[in-house]
Amino acid sequence: MSNRCYALSVLLFGAVITAGGYNVNALKFTSLQFPGARITEAAGINIHGQVVGSWQDSTTGLGHGFVLSDGVYRSFDVPGARGTYPQDINDDGVIVGAYDLPSHDAQVCCETHGFVLTPEGRLSTITFPGVLGLPVTWLAGINNSGQIVGGYSEFDESIADTRGVHGFLFEDGVFTQIDFPEPAFIDLSLSPQTSTMPVISSAAITTTTRSRPDGAIFSEMAPSAGSMLRNRR
């Protein structure tokens, strides 16, 4: 599972870098490590250089949120949460993300909600309404106008799986569901024979524009067919 997630991150990073016209060799990478953490994951950054993300406690294994500003880390948790996972911060310092609640003995999955945290410390919970089954909502991004994007899952504990995952826009207290007009899936499993990981070159991205009947336009980035998607040890 972790290998597939890592490979997917590589693909998405390659797609973003290519779409933005960046030369990856000219980029400067800075390693981040929350003090004493087992795992540190940076998720979002604003124009002021403030970074948000999550870190895993090496003792309990629980996830906590952090803000890195002017070289100083600040940890925070949503009260009562088992894990707190910030995903983005806008230029006004508003943070969005998700948090898990402790699961009950009979639960297969844990209840998940989105959160918004202002620089003044005001915390709001956001959950997509009307979903049957266990609530699973997460917030992925926020812009300077306060528009929030995220997703929700229709998790059914009776089958221990989700019945669907959907995106949404949250603006002025109103949810607008967003679904890509055509489902797509790319298998990024590691090769069992060679234990290699697929990597993608700058010329291997194909961008396709699709539209829905309601006029919404989507741009899909995917590996081009052919030999540009290759394996590297």
XYZ file of C-alpha atoms in Angstrom:
233
model
C 0.000 0.000 0.000
C 2.779 2.437 0.915
C 4.661 1.643 -2.310
C 1.607 2.385 -4.422
C 0.971 5.667 -2.594
C 4.608 6.674 -3.064
C 4.512 5.838 -6.756
C 1.303 7.825 -7.172
C 2.978 10.798 -5.484
C 5.828 10.559 -7.989
C 3.360 10.592 -10.880
C 1.420 13.565 -9.532
C 4.623 15.502 -8.797
C 5.841 14.852 -12.340
C 2.510 15.995 -13.753
C 2.515 19.237 -11.763
C 6.138 20.047 -12.595
C 5.575 19.366 -16.292
C 2.334 21.334 -16.451
C 4.010 24.311 -14.781
C 6.940 24.275 -17.184
C 9.547 23.803 -14.429
C 12.986 22.307 -14.918
C 13.159 19.775 -12.099
C 16.971 19.915 -12.141
C 16.837 23.639 -11.290
C 14.574 23.191 -8.260
C 15.984 23.384 -4.740
C 14.687 20.820 -2.286
C 14.684 21.435 1.469
C 14.211 18.520 3.853
C 11.821 19.084 6.756
C 11.820 17.119 9.989
C 9.559 17.877 12.930
C 11.680 17.546 16.100
C 11.452 14.014 17.481
C 8.998 12.839 14.830
C 9.061 9.404 13.270
C 7.525 10.713 10.020
C 7.140 14.295 8.784
C 4.949 15.138 5.788
C 4.684 18.646 4.350
C 1.384 19.239 2.528
C 0.886 22.954 1.781
C 2.720 26.280 1.570
C 1.606 29.883 1.142
C 3.222 32.970 -0.378
C 4.830 33.856 2.963
C 6.669 30.529 3.113
C 4.526 29.116 5.919
C 4.343 25.331 5.610
C 1.684 23.030 7.024
C 1.668 19.282 7.295
C 1.553 16.410 9.727
C 4.001 14.454 11.838
C 3.804 11.049 13.449
C 4.613 10.594 17.113
C 7.371 7.991 17.466
C 5.902 6.777 20.772
C 2.155 6.583 20.134
C 2.160 6.487 16.334
C -0.571 9.149 16.284
C -0.639 11.943 13.731
C -0.481 15.634 14.645
C -0.624 18.821 12.632
C 2.169 21.371 12.369
C 2.834 24.863 11.070
C 6.375 25.870 10.131
C 6.845 29.636 10.116
C 10.168 31.525 10.124
C 11.979 28.312 10.975
C 9.825 27.549 14.035
C 7.551 24.494 14.268
C 4.218 24.683 16.066
C 2.231 21.511 16.665
C -1.543 21.428 17.003
C -4.391 18.922 17.292
C -8.127 19.083 16.773
C -9.583 18.453 20.269
C -10.673 14.837 20.701
C -9.093 13.695 17.437
C -7.047 10.542 17.033
C -5.090 12.163 14.211
C -4.892 15.690 12.716
C -3.766 16.163 9.111
C -3.473 19.714 7.685
C -3.419 19.854 3.877
C -3.194 23.504 2.848
C -2.727 27.082 4.066
C -3.701 30.241 2.189
C -1.915 33.595 2.216
C -4.101 34.789 5.111
C -2.889 31.882 7.260
C -6.142 29.894 7.185
C -5.444 26.156 7.402
C -7.629 23.329 6.098
C -7.290 19.588 6.521
C -8.894 16.539 8.074
C -9.012 14.749 11.399
C -9.936 11.235 12.522
C -11.995 10.346 15.563
C -11.126 7.270 17.648
C -12.825 4.199 16.188
C -15.100 1.925 18.172
C -14.307 -1.758 18.590
C -16.762 -2.810 15.889
C -15.744 -0.153 13.368
C -13.654 -1.087 10.343
C -12.906 2.526 9.440
C -12.692 5.649 11.546
C -14.942 8.685 11.289
C -13.227 11.546 9.459
C -14.153 15.228 9.181
C -12.677 18.298 7.561
C -11.506 21.269 9.601
C -10.749 24.958 9.098
C -8.370 26.725 11.495
C -7.917 30.510 11.402
C -4.770 32.361 12.561
C -6.783 33.533 15.580
C -7.350 29.916 16.615
C -11.007 29.591 15.581
C -11.703 25.980 14.618
C -14.609 24.860 12.415
C -15.620 21.355 11.388
C -16.878 20.681 7.860
C -18.688 17.461 6.921
C -20.408 16.748 3.608
C -24.115 16.353 4.414
C -26.521 13.531 3.668
C -23.994 10.726 3.289
C -25.222 7.293 4.373
C -22.868 5.260 6.493
C -19.735 6.428 8.258
C -18.905 10.125 7.644
C -15.594 10.495 5.801
C -14.853 14.057 4.656
C -11.499 15.703 4.036
C -10.436 19.201 2.918
C -7.592 19.431 0.418
C -7.131 23.090 -0.471
C -8.165 26.689 0.176
C -7.545 29.839 -1.866
C -7.325 33.468 -0.793
C -11.043 33.955 -1.493
C -11.904 31.296 1.083
C -13.093 28.736 -1.467
C -12.373 25.234 -0.196
C -12.019 22.021 -2.174
C -12.087 18.526 -0.767
C -13.732 15.164 -1.020
C -15.987 12.717 0.733
C -16.357 8.971 0.723
C -19.467 6.833 0.969
C -17.961 4.263 3.322
C -20.103 1.220 3.987
C -18.991 -0.773 7.021
C -21.145 -3.742 5.979
C -18.784 -4.386 3.048
C -15.709 -2.773 4.677
C -15.214 -0.616 1.607
C -16.299 2.619 -0.002
C -19.206 2.844 -2.428
C -17.819 5.967 -4.061
C -15.492 8.926 -3.643
C -16.497 12.413 -4.769
C -14.938 15.850 -4.862
C -16.619 19.076 -3.808
C -16.294 22.841 -3.657
C -17.339 24.524 -0.406
C -18.107 28.226 -0.729
C -20.194 30.544 1.462
C -21.553 27.556 3.384
C -22.718 25.746 0.233
C -21.386 22.407 -1.073
C -21.105 21.790 -4.817
C -20.298 18.182 -5.678
C -17.625 17.651 -8.339
C -17.242 14.402 -10.254
C -14.899 13.814 -13.172
C -17.023 12.940 -16.221
C -15.242 9.679 -16.905
C -13.701 7.351 -14.293
C -10.027 6.545 -14.779
C -7.471 4.470 -12.895
C -3.736 3.973 -13.364
C -2.175 0.897 -11.779
C 1.150 1.884 -10.240
C 1.963 -1.426 -8.567
C 5.624 -2.281 -8.228
C 6.855 -5.063 -10.463
C 7.066 -8.278 -8.376
C 9.881 -9.595 -10.598
C 12.167 -6.567 -10.560
C 10.956 -4.577 -7.514
C 11.154 -1.479 -9.686
C 9.095 1.674 -9.486
C 7.564 3.414 -12.525
C 8.940 6.896 -13.126
C 7.795 9.441 -15.630
C 9.757 11.765 -17.896
C 8.803 15.325 -18.775
C 7.536 14.309 -22.215
C 5.284 11.559 -20.897
C 2.314 13.683 -19.843
C -0.759 13.930 -22.032
C -3.336 16.593 -21.178
C -6.929 15.975 -22.253
C -9.750 18.468 -21.843
C -13.220 17.074 -21.131
C -16.523 18.799 -20.543
C -19.732 17.819 -18.760
C -23.267 18.567 -19.938
C -23.503 21.321 -17.306
C -20.588 23.160 -18.920
C -17.911 22.247 -16.364
C -14.498 21.715 -17.983
C -11.869 19.280 -16.664
C -8.234 18.883 -17.691
C -6.934 15.339 -17.260
C -3.175 14.728 -16.988
C -2.034 11.169 -17.620
C 1.040 9.304 -18.905
C 1.282 9.170 -22.694
C 1.045 5.783 -24.355
C 4.331 4.228 -25.362
C 7.731 3.873 -23.821
C 7.947 7.118 -21.843
C 6.680 5.420 -18.686
C 9.559 3.235 -17.654
C 10.966 1.493 -14.609
C 13.907 2.610 -12.505
C 15.495 0.552 -9.758
